Amino acid sequence: MEKLNHKLGHDEVRLVHKLLPCLVDRRRMGQVCHDWRFAIKEQQHPPLRPLPSILVPRGDGPSFSCALAGCATHSFGLPLPDGARVACYFGADDGGWAFLAFGHFLDYALLSLHSGQRLHIP
């Protein structure tokens, strides 16, 4: 891919990357082009622990909203299981796991928002 802006050096790209509060936006910045990916390679992880994401229901499937990015929504990379659309969400973990209750609170599980893996909790 061609360079997007020949005037932006690696230091400027790193500064923009460092100032992005949203983890999703930070990750996507590295996908813009090879030069940007190379420039931010050492900065892929935010220095501070990010705020949790907020799950937002949508007609085409759930998405999540990042409070740090002005509540901009991002769709999940893969479709979530159908049952996850009607489950009650109680909490989440930094690793992308959500704690859910299914079927009028009869079935509890951890759901990976990255892979769709579901771990039943007795």
mmCIF file of C-alpha atoms in Angstrom, residues 38-117:
data_model
loop_
_atom_site.group_PDB
_atom_site.id
_atom_site.type_symbol
_atom_site.label_atom_id
_atom_site.label_comp_id
_atom_site.label_asym_id
_atom_site.label_seq_id
_atom_site.Cartn_x
_atom_site.Cartn_y
_atom_site.Cartn_z
ATOM 1 C CA PHE A 38 6.332 -0.520 11.726
ATOM 2 C CA ALA A 39 6.238 2.847 13.522
ATOM 3 C CA ILE A 40 3.886 1.711 16.285
ATOM 4 C CA LYS A 41 5.095 -1.870 16.642
ATOM 5 C CA GLU A 42 6.595 -1.167 20.070
ATOM 6 C CA GLN A 43 3.474 0.702 21.265
ATOM 7 C CA GLN A 44 0.729 -1.847 20.666
ATOM 8 C CA HIS A 45 -0.345 -1.997 24.306
ATOM 9 C CA PRO A 46 -1.703 1.056 26.115
ATOM 10 C CA PRO A 47 0.388 2.230 29.052
ATOM 11 C CA LEU A 48 -2.654 2.442 31.334
ATOM 12 C CA ARG A 49 -5.431 -0.054 31.913
ATOM 13 C CA PRO A 50 -8.353 0.884 29.613
ATOM 14 C CA LEU A 51 -11.898 1.380 30.838
ATOM 15 C CA PRO A 52 -14.250 -1.544 30.193
ATOM 16 C CA SER A 53 -16.279 -1.606 27.018
ATOM 17 C CA ILE A 54 -20.038 -1.083 27.090
ATOM 18 C CA LEU A 55 -22.127 -3.636 25.174
ATOM 19 C CA VAL A 56 -24.698 -2.036 22.880
ATOM 20 C CA PRO A 57 -27.545 -4.003 21.239
ATOM 21 C CA ARG A 58 -28.059 -3.428 17.507
ATOM 22 C CA GLY A 59 -30.324 -4.955 14.877
ATOM 23 C CA ASP A 60 -27.447 -6.605 13.004
ATOM 24 C CA GLY A 61 -25.918 -7.990 16.201
ATOM 25 C CA PRO A 62 -24.328 -6.662 19.342
ATOM 26 C CA SER A 63 -21.512 -4.183 19.242
ATOM 27 C CA PHE A 64 -19.462 -2.560 21.934
ATOM 28 C CA SER A 65 -18.944 1.055 22.749
ATOM 29 C CA CYS A 66 -15.723 2.590 24.006
ATOM 30 C CA ALA A 67 -16.309 5.338 26.560
ATOM 31 C CA LEU A 68 -12.824 6.690 25.882
ATOM 32 C CA ALA A 69 -13.567 7.275 22.201
ATOM 33 C CA GLY A 70 -16.695 9.345 22.734
ATOM 34 C CA CYS A 71 -18.773 6.145 22.901
ATOM 35 C CA ALA A 72 -18.014 5.272 19.281
ATOM 36 C CA THR A 73 -19.248 1.762 18.552
ATOM 37 C CA HIS A 74 -17.200 -1.064 17.098
ATOM 38 C CA SER A 75 -18.688 -4.305 15.826
ATOM 39 C CA PHE A 76 -17.320 -7.632 16.991
ATOM 40 C CA GLY A 77 -14.888 -9.352 14.657
ATOM 41 C CA LEU A 78 -17.089 -12.445 14.428
ATOM 42 C CA PRO A 79 -20.769 -13.121 15.038
ATOM 43 C CA LEU A 80 -21.695 -13.991 18.604
ATOM 44 C CA PRO A 81 -23.808 -17.076 19.337
ATOM 45 C CA ASP A 82 -27.561 -16.455 19.012
ATOM 46 C CA GLY A 83 -28.144 -17.033 22.716
ATOM 47 C CA ALA A 84 -25.766 -14.201 23.551
ATOM 48 C CA ARG A 85 -28.163 -11.706 21.969
ATOM 49 C CA VAL A 86 -30.866 -12.377 24.563
ATOM 50 C CA ALA A 87 -28.645 -13.084 27.579
ATOM 51 C CA CYS A 88 -28.272 -10.803 30.579
ATOM 52 C CA TYR A 89 -24.741 -9.433 30.834
ATOM 53 C CA PHE A 90 -23.457 -9.038 34.407
ATOM 54 C CA GLY A 91 -19.818 -8.162 33.964
ATOM 55 C CA ALA A 92 -16.692 -8.467 31.888
ATOM 56 C CA ASP A 93 -12.989 -9.187 32.202
ATOM 57 C CA ASP A 94 -10.070 -7.359 30.603
ATOM 58 C CA GLY A 95 -9.364 -10.388 28.416
ATOM 59 C CA GLY A 96 -12.623 -9.986 26.484
ATOM 60 C CA TRP A 97 -14.770 -12.359 28.550
ATOM 61 C CA ALA A 98 -18.332 -11.485 29.553
ATOM 62 C CA PHE A 99 -20.313 -13.061 32.411
ATOM 63 C CA LEU A 100 -23.839 -13.919 31.207
ATOM 64 C CA ALA A 101 -27.066 -15.500 32.397
ATOM 65 C CA PHE A 102 -29.279 -17.382 29.940
ATOM 66 C CA GLY A 103 -32.881 -18.592 30.151
ATOM 67 C CA HIS A 104 -34.317 -16.666 33.099
ATOM 68 C CA PHE A 105 -31.085 -17.032 35.092
ATOM 69 C CA LEU A 106 -30.979 -20.837 34.913
ATOM 70 C CA ASP A 107 -27.743 -21.100 32.969
ATOM 71 C CA TYR A 108 -24.612 -19.043 33.682
ATOM 72 C CA ALA A 109 -21.567 -18.852 31.447
ATOM 73 C CA LEU A 110 -18.458 -16.956 30.511
ATOM 74 C CA LEU A 111 -18.419 -15.919 26.853
ATOM 75 C CA SER A 112 -15.315 -14.884 24.950
ATOM 76 C CA LEU A 113 -16.163 -11.790 22.915
ATOM 77 C CA HIS A 114 -13.134 -12.524 20.716
ATOM 78 C CA SER A 115 -13.679 -16.188 19.812
ATOM 79 C CA GLY A 116 -17.290 -16.938 20.799
ATOM 80 C CA GLN A 117 -16.107 -19.713 23.148
#
